[in-house]
Short mmCIF file of C-alpha atoms in Angstrom, two decimals:
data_model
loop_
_atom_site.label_atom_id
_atom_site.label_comp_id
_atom_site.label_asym_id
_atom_site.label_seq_id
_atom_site.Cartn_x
_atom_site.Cartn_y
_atom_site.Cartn_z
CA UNK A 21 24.38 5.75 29.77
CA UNK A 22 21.54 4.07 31.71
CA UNK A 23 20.29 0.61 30.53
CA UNK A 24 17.08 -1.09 32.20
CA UNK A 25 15.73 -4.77 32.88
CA UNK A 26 12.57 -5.38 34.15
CA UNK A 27 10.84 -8.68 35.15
CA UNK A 28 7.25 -7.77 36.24
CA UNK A 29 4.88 -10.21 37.77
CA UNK A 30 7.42 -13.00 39.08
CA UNK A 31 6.18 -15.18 41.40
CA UNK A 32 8.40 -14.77 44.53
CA UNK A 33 7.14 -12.40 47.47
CA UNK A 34 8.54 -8.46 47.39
CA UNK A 35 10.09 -9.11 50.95
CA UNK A 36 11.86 -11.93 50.07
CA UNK A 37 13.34 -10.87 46.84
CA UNK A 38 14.39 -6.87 48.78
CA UNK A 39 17.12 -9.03 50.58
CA UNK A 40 18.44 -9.78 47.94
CA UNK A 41 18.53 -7.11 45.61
CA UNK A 42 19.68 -4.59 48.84
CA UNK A 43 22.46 -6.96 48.46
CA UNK A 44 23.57 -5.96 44.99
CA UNK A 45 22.44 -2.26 45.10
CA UNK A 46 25.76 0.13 44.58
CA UNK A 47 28.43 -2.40 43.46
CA UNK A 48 29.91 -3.17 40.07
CA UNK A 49 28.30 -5.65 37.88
CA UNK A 50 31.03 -8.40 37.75
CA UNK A 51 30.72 -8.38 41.75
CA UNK A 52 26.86 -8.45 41.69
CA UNK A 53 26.88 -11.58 39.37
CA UNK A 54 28.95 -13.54 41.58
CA UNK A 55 27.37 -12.85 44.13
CA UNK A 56 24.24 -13.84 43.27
CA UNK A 57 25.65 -16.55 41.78
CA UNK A 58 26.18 -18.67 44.78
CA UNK A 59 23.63 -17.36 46.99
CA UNK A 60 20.97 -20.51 47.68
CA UNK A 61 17.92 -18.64 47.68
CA UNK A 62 15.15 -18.74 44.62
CA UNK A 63 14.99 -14.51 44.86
CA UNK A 64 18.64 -14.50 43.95
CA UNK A 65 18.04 -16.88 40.52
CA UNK A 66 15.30 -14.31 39.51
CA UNK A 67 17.44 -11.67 39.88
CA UNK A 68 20.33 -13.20 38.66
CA UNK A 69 18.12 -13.76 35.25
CA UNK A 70 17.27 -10.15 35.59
CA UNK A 71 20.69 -8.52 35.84
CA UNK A 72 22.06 -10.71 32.79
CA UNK A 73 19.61 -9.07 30.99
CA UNK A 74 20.28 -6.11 31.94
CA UNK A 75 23.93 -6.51 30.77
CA UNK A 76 22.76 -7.95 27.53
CA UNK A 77 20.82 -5.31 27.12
CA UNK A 78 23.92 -2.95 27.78
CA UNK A 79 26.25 -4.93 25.47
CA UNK A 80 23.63 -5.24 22.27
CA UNK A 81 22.07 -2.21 22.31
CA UNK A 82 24.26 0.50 23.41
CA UNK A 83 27.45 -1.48 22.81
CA UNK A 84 28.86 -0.94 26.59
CA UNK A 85 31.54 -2.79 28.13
CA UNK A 86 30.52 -4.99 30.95
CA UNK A 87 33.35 -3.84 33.18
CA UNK A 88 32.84 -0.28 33.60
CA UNK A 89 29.14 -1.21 34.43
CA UNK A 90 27.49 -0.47 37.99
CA UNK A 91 24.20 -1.16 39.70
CA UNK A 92 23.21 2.35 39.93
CA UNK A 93 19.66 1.59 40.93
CA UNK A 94 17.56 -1.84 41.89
CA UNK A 95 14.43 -2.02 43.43
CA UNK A 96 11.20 -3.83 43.86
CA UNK A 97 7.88 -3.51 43.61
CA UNK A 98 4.53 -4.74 44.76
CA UNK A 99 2.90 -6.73 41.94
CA UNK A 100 -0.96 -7.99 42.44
CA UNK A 101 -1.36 -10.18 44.77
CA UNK A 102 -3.16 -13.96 43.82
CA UNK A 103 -5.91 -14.75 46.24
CA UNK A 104 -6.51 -18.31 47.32
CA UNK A 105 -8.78 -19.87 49.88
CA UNK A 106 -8.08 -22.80 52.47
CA UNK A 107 -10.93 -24.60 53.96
CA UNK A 108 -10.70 -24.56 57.54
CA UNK A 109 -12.18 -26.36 60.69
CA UNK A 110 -16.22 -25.98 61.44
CA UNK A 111 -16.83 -24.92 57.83
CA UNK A 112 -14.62 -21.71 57.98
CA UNK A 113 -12.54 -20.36 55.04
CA UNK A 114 -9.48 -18.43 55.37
CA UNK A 115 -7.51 -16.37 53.14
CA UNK A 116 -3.75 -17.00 51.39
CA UNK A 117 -2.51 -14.21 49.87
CA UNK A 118 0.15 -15.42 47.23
CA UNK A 119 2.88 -12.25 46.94
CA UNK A 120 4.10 -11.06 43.13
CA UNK A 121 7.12 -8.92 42.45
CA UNK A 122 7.87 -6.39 39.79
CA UNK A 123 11.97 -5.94 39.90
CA UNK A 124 13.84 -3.82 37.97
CA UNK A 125 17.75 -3.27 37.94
CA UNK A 126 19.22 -0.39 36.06
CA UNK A 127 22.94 -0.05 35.17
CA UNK A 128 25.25 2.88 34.54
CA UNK A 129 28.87 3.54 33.29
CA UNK A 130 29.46 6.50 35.72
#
């Protein structure tokens, strides 16, 4: 069985949070939350929060057990981008382009 999370639109860029869902792509779900567990960056407490849902969503609805669970597939997405402008020197304007992220983990008992 396949069970989804998804959080779309978080505010953390796509590059930043790739790093650390590469990290947790293939291995068994036990591993993947202790791993992300200690990891100091904010990517890996979104992601955390999205893989315990994913296992919630595993144990509740299907009735899975969390130990035969794997990653099977995580990736991340490009969400719209927030525009922002920053005054600048001799009446200039300049663009910041604030990054969004649409992640999704699925799991698998095979």
């Amino acid at each position: 069985m396949k069970v989804t999370s998804t959080l779309r639109y978080a505010r953390i860029s796509p590059q930043k949070t790739r790093m650390i869902v590469d990290m947790i792509r293939g291995s068994d779900v036990l591993a993947a939350m202790r791993l992300v567990k200690f990891l100091p960056q904010k990517a890996a407490k979104i992601v955390s929060k999205v893989l315990d849902s994913a296992v919630a969503n595993a144990e509740n609805n299907l009735g899975l057990d969390i130990d035969g669970l794997k990653v099977s597939q995580a990736y991340v997405d490009e969400a719209p981008t927030f525009k922002r402008f920053r005054a600048r020197a001799r009446g200039r304007g300049t663009r910041i382009l604030k990054r969004n992220s649409h992640i999704t983990i699925e799991l698998s008992d095979e």
